[in-house]
Short mmCIF file of C-alpha atoms and ligand atoms in Angstrom, two decimals:
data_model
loop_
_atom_site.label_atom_id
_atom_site.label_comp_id
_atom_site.label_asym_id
_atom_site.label_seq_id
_atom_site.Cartn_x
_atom_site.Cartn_y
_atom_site.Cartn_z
CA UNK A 11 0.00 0.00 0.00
CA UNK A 12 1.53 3.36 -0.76
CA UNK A 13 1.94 6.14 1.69
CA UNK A 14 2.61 9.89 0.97
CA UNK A 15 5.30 11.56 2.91
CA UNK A 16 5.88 15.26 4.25
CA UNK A 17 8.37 17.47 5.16
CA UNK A 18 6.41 20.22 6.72
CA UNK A 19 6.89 23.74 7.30
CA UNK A 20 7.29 25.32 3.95
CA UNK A 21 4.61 28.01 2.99
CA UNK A 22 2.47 27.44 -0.09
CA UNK A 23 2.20 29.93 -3.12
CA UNK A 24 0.87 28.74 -6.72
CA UNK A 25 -2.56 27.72 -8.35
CA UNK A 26 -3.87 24.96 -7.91
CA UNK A 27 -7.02 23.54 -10.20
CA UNK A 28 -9.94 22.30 -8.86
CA UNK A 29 -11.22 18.77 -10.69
CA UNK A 30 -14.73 17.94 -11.18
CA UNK A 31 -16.58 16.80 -7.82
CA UNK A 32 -16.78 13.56 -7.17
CA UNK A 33 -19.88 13.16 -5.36
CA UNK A 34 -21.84 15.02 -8.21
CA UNK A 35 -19.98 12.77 -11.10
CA UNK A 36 -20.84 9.66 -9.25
CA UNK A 37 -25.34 9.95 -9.10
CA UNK A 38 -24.70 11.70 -12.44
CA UNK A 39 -23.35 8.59 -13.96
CA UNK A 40 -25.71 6.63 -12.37
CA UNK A 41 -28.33 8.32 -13.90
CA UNK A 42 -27.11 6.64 -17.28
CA UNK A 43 -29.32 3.86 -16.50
CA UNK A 44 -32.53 6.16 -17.17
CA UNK A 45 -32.10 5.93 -20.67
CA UNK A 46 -31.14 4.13 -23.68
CA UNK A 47 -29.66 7.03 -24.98
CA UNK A 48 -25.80 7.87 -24.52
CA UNK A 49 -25.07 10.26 -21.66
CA UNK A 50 -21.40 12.34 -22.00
CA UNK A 51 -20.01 13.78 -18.94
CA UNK A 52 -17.06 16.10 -18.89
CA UNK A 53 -14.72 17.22 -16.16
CA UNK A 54 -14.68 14.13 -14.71
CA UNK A 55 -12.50 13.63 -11.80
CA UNK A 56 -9.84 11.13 -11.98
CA UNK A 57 -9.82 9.28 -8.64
CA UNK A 58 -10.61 5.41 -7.45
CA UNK A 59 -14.28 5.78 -6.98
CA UNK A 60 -15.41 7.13 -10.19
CA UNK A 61 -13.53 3.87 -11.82
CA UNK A 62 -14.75 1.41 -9.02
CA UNK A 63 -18.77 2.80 -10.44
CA UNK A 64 -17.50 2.34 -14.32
CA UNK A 65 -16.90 -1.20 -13.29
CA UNK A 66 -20.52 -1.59 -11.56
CA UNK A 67 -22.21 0.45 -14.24
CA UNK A 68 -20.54 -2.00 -16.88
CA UNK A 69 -21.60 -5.02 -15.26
CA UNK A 70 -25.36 -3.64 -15.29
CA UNK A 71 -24.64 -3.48 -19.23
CA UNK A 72 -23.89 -0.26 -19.61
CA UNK A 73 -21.06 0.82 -22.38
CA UNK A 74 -18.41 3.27 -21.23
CA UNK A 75 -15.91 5.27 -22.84
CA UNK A 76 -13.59 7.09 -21.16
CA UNK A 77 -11.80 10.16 -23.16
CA UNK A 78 -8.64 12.07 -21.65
CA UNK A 79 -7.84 14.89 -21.94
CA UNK A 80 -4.22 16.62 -21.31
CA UNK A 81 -3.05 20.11 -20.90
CA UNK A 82 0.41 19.51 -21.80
CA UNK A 83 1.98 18.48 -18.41
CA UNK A 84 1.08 15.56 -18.15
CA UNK A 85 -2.30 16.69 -15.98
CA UNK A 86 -5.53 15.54 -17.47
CA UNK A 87 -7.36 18.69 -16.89
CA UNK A 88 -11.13 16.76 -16.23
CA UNK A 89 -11.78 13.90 -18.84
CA UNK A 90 -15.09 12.95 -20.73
CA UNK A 91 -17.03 9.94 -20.08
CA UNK A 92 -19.45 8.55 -22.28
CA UNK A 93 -22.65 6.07 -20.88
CA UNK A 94 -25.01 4.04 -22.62
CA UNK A 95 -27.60 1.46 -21.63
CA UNK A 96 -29.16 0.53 -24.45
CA UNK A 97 -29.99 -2.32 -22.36
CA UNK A 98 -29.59 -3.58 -18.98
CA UNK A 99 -27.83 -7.09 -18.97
CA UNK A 100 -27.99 -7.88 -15.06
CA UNK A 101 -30.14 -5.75 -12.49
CA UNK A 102 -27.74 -7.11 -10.09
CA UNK A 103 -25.32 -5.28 -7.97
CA UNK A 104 -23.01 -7.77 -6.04
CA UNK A 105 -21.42 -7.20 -2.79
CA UNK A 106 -18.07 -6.78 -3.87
CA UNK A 107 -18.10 -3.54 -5.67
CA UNK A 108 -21.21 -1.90 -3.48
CA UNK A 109 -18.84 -2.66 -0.31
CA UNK A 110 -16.46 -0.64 -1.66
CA UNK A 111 -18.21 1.91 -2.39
CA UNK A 112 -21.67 3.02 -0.66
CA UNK A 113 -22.38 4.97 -4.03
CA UNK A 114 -23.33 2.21 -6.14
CA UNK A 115 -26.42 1.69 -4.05
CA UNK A 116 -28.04 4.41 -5.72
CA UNK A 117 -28.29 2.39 -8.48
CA UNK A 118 -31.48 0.31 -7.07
CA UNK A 119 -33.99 3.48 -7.57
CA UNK A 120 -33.23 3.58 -11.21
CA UNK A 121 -33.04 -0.12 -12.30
CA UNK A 122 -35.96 -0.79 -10.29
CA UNK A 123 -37.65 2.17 -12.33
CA UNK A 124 -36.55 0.82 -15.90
CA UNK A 125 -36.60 -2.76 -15.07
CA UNK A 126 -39.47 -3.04 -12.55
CA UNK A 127 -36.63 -4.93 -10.56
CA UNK A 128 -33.60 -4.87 -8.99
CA UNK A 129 -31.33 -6.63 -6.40
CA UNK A 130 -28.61 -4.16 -4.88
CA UNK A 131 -26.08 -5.54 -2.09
CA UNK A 132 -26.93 -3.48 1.10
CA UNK A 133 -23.81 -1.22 1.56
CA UNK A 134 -23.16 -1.66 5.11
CA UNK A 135 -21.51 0.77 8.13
CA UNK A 136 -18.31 2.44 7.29
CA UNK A 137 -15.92 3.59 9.35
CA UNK A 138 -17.80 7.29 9.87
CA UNK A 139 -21.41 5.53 10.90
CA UNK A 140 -23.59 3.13 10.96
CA UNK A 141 -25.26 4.83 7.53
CA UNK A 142 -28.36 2.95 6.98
CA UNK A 143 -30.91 2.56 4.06
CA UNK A 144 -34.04 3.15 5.36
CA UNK A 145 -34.87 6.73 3.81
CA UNK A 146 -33.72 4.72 -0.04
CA UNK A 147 -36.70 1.48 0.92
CA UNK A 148 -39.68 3.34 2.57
CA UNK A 149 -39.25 5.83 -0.54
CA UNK A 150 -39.25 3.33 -3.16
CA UNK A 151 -42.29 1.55 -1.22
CA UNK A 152 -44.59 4.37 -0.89
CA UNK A 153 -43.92 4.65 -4.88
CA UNK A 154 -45.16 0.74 -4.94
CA UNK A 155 -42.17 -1.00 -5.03
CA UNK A 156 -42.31 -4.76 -2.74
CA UNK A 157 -38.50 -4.75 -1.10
CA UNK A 158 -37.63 -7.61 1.03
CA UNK A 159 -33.95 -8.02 2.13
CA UNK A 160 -32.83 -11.26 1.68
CA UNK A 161 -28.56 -12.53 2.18
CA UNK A 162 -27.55 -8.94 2.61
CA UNK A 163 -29.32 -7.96 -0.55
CA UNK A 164 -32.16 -5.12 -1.36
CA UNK A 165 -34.29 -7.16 -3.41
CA UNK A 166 -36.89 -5.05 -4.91
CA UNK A 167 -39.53 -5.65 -7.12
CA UNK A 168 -42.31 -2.88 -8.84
CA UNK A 169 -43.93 -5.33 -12.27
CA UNK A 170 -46.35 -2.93 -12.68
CA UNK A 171 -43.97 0.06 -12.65
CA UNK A 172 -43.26 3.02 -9.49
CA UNK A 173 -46.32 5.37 -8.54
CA UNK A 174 -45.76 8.85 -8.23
CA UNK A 175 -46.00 9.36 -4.10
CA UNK A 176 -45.23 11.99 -1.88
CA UNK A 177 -42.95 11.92 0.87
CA UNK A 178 -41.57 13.32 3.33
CA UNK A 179 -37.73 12.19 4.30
CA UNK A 180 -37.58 12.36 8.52
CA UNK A 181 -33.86 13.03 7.91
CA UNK A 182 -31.95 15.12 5.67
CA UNK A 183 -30.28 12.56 2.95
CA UNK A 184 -28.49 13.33 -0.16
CA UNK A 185 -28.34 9.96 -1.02
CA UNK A 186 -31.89 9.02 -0.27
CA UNK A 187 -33.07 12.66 -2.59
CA UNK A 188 -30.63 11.32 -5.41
CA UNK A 189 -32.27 7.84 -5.32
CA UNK A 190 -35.89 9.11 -5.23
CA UNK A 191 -34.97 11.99 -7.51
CA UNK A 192 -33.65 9.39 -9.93
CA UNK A 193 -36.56 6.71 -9.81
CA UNK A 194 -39.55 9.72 -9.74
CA UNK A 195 -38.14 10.64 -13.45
CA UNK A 196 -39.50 7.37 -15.06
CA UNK A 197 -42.52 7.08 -12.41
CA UNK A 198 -45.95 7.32 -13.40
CA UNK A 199 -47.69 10.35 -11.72
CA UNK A 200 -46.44 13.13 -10.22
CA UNK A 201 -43.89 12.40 -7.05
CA UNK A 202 -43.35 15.30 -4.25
CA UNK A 203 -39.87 15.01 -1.74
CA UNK A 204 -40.25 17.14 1.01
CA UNK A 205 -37.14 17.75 3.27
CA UNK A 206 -34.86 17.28 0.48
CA UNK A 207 -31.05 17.43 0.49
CA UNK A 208 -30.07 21.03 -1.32
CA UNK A 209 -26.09 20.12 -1.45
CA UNK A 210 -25.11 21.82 -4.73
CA UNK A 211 -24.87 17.83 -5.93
CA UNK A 212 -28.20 17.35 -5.91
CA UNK A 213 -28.68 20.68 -8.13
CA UNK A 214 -26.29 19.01 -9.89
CA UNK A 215 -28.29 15.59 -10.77
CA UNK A 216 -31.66 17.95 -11.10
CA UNK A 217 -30.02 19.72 -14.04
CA UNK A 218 -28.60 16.56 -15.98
CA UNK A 219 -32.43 15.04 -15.38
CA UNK A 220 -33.49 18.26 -16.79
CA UNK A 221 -31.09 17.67 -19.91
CA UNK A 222 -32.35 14.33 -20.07
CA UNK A 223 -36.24 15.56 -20.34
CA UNK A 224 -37.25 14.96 -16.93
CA UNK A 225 -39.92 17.48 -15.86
CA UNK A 226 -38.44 19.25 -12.10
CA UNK A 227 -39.69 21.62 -9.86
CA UNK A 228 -37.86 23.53 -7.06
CA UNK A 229 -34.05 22.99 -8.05
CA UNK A 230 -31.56 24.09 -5.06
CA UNK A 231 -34.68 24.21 -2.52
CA UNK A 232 -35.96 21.50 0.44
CA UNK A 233 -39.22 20.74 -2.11
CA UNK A 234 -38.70 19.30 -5.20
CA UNK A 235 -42.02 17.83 -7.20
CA UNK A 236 -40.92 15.50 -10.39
CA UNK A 237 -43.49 14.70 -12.90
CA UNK A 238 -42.64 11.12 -14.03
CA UNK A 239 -41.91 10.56 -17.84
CA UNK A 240 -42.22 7.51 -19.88
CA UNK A 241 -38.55 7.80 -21.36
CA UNK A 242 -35.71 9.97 -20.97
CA UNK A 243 -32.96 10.61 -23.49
CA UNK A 244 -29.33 11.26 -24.03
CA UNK A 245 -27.75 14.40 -23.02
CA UNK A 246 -24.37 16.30 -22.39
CA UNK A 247 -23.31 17.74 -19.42
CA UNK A 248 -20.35 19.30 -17.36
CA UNK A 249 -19.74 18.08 -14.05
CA UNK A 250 -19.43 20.89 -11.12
CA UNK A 251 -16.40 21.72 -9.51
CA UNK A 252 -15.72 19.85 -6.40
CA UNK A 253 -16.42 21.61 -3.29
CA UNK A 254 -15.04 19.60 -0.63
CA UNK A 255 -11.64 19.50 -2.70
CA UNK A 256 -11.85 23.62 -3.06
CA UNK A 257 -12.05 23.65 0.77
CA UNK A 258 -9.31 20.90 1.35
CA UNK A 259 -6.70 23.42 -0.85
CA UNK A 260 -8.04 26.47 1.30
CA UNK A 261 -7.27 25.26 4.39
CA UNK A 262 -3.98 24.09 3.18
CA UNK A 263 -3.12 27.65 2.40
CA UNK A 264 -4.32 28.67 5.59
CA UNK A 265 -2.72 25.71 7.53
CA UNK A 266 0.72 26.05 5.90
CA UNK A 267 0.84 30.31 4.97
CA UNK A 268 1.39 31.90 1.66
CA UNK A 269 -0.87 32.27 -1.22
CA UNK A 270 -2.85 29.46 -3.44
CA UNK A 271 -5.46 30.48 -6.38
CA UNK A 272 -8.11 27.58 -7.11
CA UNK A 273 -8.97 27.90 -9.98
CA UNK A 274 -12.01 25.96 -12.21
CA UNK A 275 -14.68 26.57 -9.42
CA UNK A 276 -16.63 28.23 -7.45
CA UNK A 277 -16.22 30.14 -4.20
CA UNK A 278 -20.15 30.51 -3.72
CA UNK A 279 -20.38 26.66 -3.43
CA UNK A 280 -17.89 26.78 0.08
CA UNK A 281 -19.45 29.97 1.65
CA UNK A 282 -20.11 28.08 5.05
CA UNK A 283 -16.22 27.10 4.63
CA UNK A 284 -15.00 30.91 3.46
CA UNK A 285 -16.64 32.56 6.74
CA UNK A 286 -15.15 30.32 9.15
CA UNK A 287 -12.24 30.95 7.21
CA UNK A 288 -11.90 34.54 7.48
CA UNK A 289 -13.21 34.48 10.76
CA UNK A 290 -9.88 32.52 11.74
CA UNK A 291 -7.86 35.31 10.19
CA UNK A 292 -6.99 33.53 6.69
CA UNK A 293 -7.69 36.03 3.98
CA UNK A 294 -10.09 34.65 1.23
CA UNK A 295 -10.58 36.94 -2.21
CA UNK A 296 -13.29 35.81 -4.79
CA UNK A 297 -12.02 35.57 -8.42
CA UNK A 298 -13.41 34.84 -11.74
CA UNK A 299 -13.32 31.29 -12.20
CA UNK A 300 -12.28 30.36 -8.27
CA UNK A 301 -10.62 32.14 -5.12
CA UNK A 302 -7.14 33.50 -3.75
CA UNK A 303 -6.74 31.61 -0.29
CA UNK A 304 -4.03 33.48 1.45
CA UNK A 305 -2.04 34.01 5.28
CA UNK A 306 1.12 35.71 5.94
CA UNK A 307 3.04 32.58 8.12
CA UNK A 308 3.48 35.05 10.78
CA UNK A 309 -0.15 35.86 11.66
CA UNK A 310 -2.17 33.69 13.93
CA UNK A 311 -5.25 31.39 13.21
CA UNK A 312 -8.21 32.25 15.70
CA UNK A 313 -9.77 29.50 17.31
CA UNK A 314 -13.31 28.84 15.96
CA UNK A 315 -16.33 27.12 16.60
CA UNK A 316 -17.91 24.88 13.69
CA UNK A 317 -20.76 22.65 13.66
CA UNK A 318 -21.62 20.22 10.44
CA UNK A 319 -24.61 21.01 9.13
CA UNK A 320 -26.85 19.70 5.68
CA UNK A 321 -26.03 22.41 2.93
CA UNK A 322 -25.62 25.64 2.81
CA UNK A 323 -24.20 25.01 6.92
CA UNK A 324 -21.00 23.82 6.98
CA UNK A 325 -20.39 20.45 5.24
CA UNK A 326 -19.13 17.38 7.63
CA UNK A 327 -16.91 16.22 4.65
CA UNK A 328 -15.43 19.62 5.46
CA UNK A 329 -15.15 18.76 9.43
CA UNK A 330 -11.66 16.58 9.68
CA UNK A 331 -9.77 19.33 7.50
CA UNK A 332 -11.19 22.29 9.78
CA UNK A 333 -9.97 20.31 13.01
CA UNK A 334 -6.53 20.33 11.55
CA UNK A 335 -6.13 23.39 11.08
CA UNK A 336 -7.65 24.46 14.80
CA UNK A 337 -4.67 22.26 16.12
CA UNK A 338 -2.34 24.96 15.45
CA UNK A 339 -4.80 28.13 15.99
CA UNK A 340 -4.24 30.52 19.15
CA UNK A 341 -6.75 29.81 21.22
CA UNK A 342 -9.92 27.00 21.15
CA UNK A 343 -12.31 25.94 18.86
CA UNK A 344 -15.38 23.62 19.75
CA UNK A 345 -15.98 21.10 16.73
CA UNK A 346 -19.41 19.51 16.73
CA UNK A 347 -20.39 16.84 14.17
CA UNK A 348 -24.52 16.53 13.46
CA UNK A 349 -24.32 14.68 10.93
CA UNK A 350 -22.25 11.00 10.99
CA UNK A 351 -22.29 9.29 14.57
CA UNK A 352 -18.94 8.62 14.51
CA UNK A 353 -16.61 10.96 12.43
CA UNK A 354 -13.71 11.43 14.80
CA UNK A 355 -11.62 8.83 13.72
CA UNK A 356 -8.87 11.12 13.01
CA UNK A 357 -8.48 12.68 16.29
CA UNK A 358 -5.96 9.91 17.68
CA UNK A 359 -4.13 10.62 14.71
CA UNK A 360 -3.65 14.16 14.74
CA UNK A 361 -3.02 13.74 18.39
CA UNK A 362 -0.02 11.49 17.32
CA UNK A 363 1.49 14.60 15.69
CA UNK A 364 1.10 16.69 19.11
CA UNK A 365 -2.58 17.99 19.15
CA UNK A 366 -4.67 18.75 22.37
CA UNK A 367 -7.95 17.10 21.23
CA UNK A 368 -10.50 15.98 23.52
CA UNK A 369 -14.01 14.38 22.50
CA UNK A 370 -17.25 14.44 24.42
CA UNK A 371 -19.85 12.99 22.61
CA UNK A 372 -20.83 14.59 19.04
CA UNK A 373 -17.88 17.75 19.93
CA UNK A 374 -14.05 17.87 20.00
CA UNK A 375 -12.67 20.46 22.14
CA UNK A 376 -8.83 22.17 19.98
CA UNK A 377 -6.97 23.63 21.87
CA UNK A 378 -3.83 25.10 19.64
CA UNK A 379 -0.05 23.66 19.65
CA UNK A 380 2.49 25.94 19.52
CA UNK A 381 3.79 23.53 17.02
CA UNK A 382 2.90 20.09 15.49
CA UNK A 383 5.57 17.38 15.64
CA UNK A 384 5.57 15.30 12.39
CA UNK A 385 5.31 11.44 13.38
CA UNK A 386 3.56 8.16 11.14
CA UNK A 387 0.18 7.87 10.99
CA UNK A 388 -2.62 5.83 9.62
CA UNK A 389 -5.37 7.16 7.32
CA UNK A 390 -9.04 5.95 8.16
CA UNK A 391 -11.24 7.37 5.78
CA UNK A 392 -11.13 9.64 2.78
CA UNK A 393 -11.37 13.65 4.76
CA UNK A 394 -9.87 12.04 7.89
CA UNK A 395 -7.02 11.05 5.66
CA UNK A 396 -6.32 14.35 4.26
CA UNK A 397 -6.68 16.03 7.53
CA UNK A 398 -3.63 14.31 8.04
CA UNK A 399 -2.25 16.17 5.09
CA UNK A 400 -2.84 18.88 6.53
CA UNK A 401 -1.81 18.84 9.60
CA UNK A 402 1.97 17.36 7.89
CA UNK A 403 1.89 20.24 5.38
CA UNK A 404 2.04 22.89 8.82
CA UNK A 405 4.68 20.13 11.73
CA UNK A 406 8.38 19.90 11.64
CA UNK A 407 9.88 17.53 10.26
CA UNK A 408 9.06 14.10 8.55
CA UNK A 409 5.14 12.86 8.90
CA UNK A 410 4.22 9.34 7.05
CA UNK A 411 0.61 8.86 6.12
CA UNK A 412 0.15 5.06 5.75
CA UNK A 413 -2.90 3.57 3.98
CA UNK A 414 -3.30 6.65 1.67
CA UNK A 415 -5.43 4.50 -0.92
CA UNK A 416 -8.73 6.09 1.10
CA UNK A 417 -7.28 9.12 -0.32
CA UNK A 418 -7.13 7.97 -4.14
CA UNK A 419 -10.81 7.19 -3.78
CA UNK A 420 -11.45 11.06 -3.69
CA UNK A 421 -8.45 13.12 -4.61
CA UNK A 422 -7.29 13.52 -7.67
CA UNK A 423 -3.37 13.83 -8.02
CA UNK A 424 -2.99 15.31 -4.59
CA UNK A 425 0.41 15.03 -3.83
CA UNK A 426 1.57 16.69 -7.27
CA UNK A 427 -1.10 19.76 -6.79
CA UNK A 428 0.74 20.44 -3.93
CA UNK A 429 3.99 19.87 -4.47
CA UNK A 430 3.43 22.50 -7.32
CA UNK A 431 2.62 25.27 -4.78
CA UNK A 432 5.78 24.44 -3.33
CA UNK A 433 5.23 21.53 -0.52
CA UNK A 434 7.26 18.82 -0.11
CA UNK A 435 5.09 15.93 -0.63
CA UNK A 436 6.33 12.32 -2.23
CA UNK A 437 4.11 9.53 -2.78
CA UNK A 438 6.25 6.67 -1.73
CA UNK A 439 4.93 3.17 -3.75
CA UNK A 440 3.66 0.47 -1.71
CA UNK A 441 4.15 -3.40 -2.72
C1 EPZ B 678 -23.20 11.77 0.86
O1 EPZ B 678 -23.31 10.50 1.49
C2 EPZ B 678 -21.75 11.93 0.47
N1 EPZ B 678 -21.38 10.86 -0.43
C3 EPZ B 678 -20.88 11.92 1.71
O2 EPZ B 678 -19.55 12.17 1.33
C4 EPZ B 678 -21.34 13.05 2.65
O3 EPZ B 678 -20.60 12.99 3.84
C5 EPZ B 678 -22.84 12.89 2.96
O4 EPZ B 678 -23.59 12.83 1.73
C6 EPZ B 678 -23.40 14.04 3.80
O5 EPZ B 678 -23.20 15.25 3.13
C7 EPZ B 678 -21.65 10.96 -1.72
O6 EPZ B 678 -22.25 11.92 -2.19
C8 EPZ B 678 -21.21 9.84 -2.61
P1 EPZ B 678 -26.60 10.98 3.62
P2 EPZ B 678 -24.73 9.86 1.79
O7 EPZ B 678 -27.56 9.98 3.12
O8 EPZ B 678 -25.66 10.25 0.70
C9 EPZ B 678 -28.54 9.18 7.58
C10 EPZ B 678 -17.21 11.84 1.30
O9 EPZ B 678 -16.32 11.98 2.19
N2 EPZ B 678 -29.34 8.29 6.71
O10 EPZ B 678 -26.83 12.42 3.32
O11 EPZ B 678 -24.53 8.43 2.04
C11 EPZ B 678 -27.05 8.81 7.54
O12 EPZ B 678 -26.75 7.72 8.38
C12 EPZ B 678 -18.54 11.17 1.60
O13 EPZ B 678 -17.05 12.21 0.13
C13 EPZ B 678 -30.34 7.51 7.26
O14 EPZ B 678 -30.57 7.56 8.48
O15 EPZ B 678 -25.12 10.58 3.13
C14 EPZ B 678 -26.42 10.13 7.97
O16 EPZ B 678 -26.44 10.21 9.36
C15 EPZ B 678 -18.57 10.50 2.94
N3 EPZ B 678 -31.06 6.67 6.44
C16 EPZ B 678 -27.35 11.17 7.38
O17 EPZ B 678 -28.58 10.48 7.06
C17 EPZ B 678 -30.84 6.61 5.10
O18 EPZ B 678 -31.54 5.84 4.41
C18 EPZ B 678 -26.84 11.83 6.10
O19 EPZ B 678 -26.42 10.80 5.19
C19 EPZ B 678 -29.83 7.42 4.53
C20 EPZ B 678 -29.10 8.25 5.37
#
């Protein structure tokens, strides 16, 4: 397994670009199977979980084509993908690519909408929660579908075709609106989601449907009403820049000093991030096509209080990165995390490198270092593992990140963005 090494300490100056999110590229793909038509994305991130859902999308039937595109350098600057499901070959998805990947469960609301049936492996916990599916199966059944689960499958069933319904999710779930969203398209009737997710993703999938010829009301608010079509068709579309990877880069210019420009997306998507962000003293300038991120070395980080919060509050995939930078700020910050049960798993390792963490219940207490201590530590999950980053990008000498393949599944050539501001990063190869 490879691990990424850091000699921290050195300020960061450059531009960085921001790739195409991952969490809007992966329901957008999924919502291939709506049509026999071919659906082209472009700016399509480059990481391990976009190629783990080609592979489940393929074994559904679907044909994908993959097109790079370089700038020159060697960086492929957002590639196209091309889907088509003429037909679906196996409403099936096994175990061993669901389990890897709690994404490719969204594919049961739209096979079970073409095909009247479908048989998805039940994801499972992860390390950040428990994460269950109950929002994804009382959905589908109020729109008619039978589900039983049967071997640690969701094994649903809808011969006559989904109902329009309305419903009202008890929890806030992006997954559970991109599901519904999804299936509603090819319902009959008119379907109603109240207490929708509003992350910019789900905006995101509304506006590909729309391409497609699904009929949407209420993009980017809590209410969305979809008026079920018989078919959908091919369209092309442009995947939004990746939020969670804008704020990752702006805390490492906060975290570390100097100045990094993102460029290729969006600073209104990260507001929540941006005003914590100033409010710890980092200076944050909108641009054109991204943001300036920027902090002389010498000047303090405030300590801050943040709690995770469903879109527009601050986003928990944000949370881990946040922490690591309170773990050098003057002063305290309260961390609270609403949304996953148990998202702290990188607190032991940040404390390996010398931070004063302590957790009670849902909030960490930071109280600032006068100085990180690099050491070797173990990524957990995807943010926790770049919190690590981080938090080696701003202590002395050497820190190891072991297990950094969590970090391939949502960052796309990490190490080299920021070794071209200037950090010395190395991605040392595993066996
Ligand atoms: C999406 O996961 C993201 N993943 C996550 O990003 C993100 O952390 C999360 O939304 C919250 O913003 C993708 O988009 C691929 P949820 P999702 O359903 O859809 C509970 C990352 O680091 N819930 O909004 O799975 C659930 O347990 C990943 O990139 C139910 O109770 O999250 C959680 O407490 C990690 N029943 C809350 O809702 C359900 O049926 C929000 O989860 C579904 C969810």
């Amino acid at each position: 397994m490879d691990s990424i090494r850091i000699r921290g300490g050195k300020p960061l100056n450059g531009k960085i670009e921001i790739s195409g999110a991952k969490n809007a590229a992966l329901p957008l793909m999924v919502a291939c199977l709506l049509t026999d038509e071919t659906v082209t994305l472009s700016n399509l991130p480059h990481v391990a979980d976009i190629s783990t859902l080609i592979n489940l999308l393929c074994q559904h039937g679907v044909q994908a084509h993959l097109n790079g595109q370089s700038n020159g350098n060697g960086n492929c600057n957002g590639r196209a993908i091309s889907l088509t499901a003429t037909s679906i070959t196996s409403t099936e998805a096994p175990y061993d690519i669901v389990r890897k990947m709690r994404a490719g469960a969204l594919v049961l609301g739209p096979l079970l909408a073409r095909e009247g049936k479908a048989k998805v492996s039940l994801p499972g916990g992860c390390a950040i929660g428990t994460r269950p599916m109950n929002l994804h199966l009382d959905g589908l059944e109020a729109m008619g579908a039978k589900i039983d689960i049967d071997g640690g499958y969701m094994v649903a069933e809808a011969p006559n075709g989904l109902k329009g319904a309305e419903i009202r999710f008890e929890t806030v779930s992006v997954g559970a609106t991109e599901d519904l969203l999804m299936a509603a398209c090819l319902a009959e009737g008119t379907t109603v989601l109240e207490n929708a997710a509003k992350e910019p993703e789900i905006t995101d999938l509304v506006r590909l449907l729309t391409a497609m010829g699904a009929k949407i009301e209420g993009e980017g608010t809590d209410r969305l009403v979809i008026e079920g079509q018989p078919t959908l068709q091919g369209a092309d579309y442009k995947v939004m820049p990746d939020r969670i990877e804008t704020g990752t880069y702006a805390i490492a210019a906060a975290i570390a000093g100097g100045r990094i420009e993102l460029t290729n997306t969006d600073a209104s998507l990260i507001s929540s991030v941006l005003e914590i962000l100033t409010a710890a003293g980092v200076s944050v300038e909108e641009t054109e096509d991204g943001l300036i991120v920027s902090r002389d070395p010498a000047s303090p980080i405030k300590g801050v209080d943040v709690m995770t919060q469903p879109y527009p509050g601050y986003p928990t995939d944000m949370q881990a990165q946040i922490m690591a930078l309170m773990t050098v700020s003057k002063g305290a910050s309260m961390i609270t995390e609403t949304i996953f049960e148990n998202r702290f798993m990188h607190v032991p390792e940040l404390t390996r490198l010398g931070a004063n963490i302590n957790v009670h219940g849902h909030s960490a207490l930071v109280r600032g270092a006068d100085q990180l201590v690099g050491a070797q530590v173990m990524a957990t999950d995807l943010r926790a593992s770049v919190s690590l980053v981080l938090a080696g990008l701003a202590a002395s000498g050497e820190t190891v990140i072991n297990r950094v393949y969590h970090l391939d599944r949502g960052y796309e050539r990490l190490e080299e963005k920021l070794a071209a501001c200037g950090a010395d990063i190395l991605r040392i190869q595993g066996e």
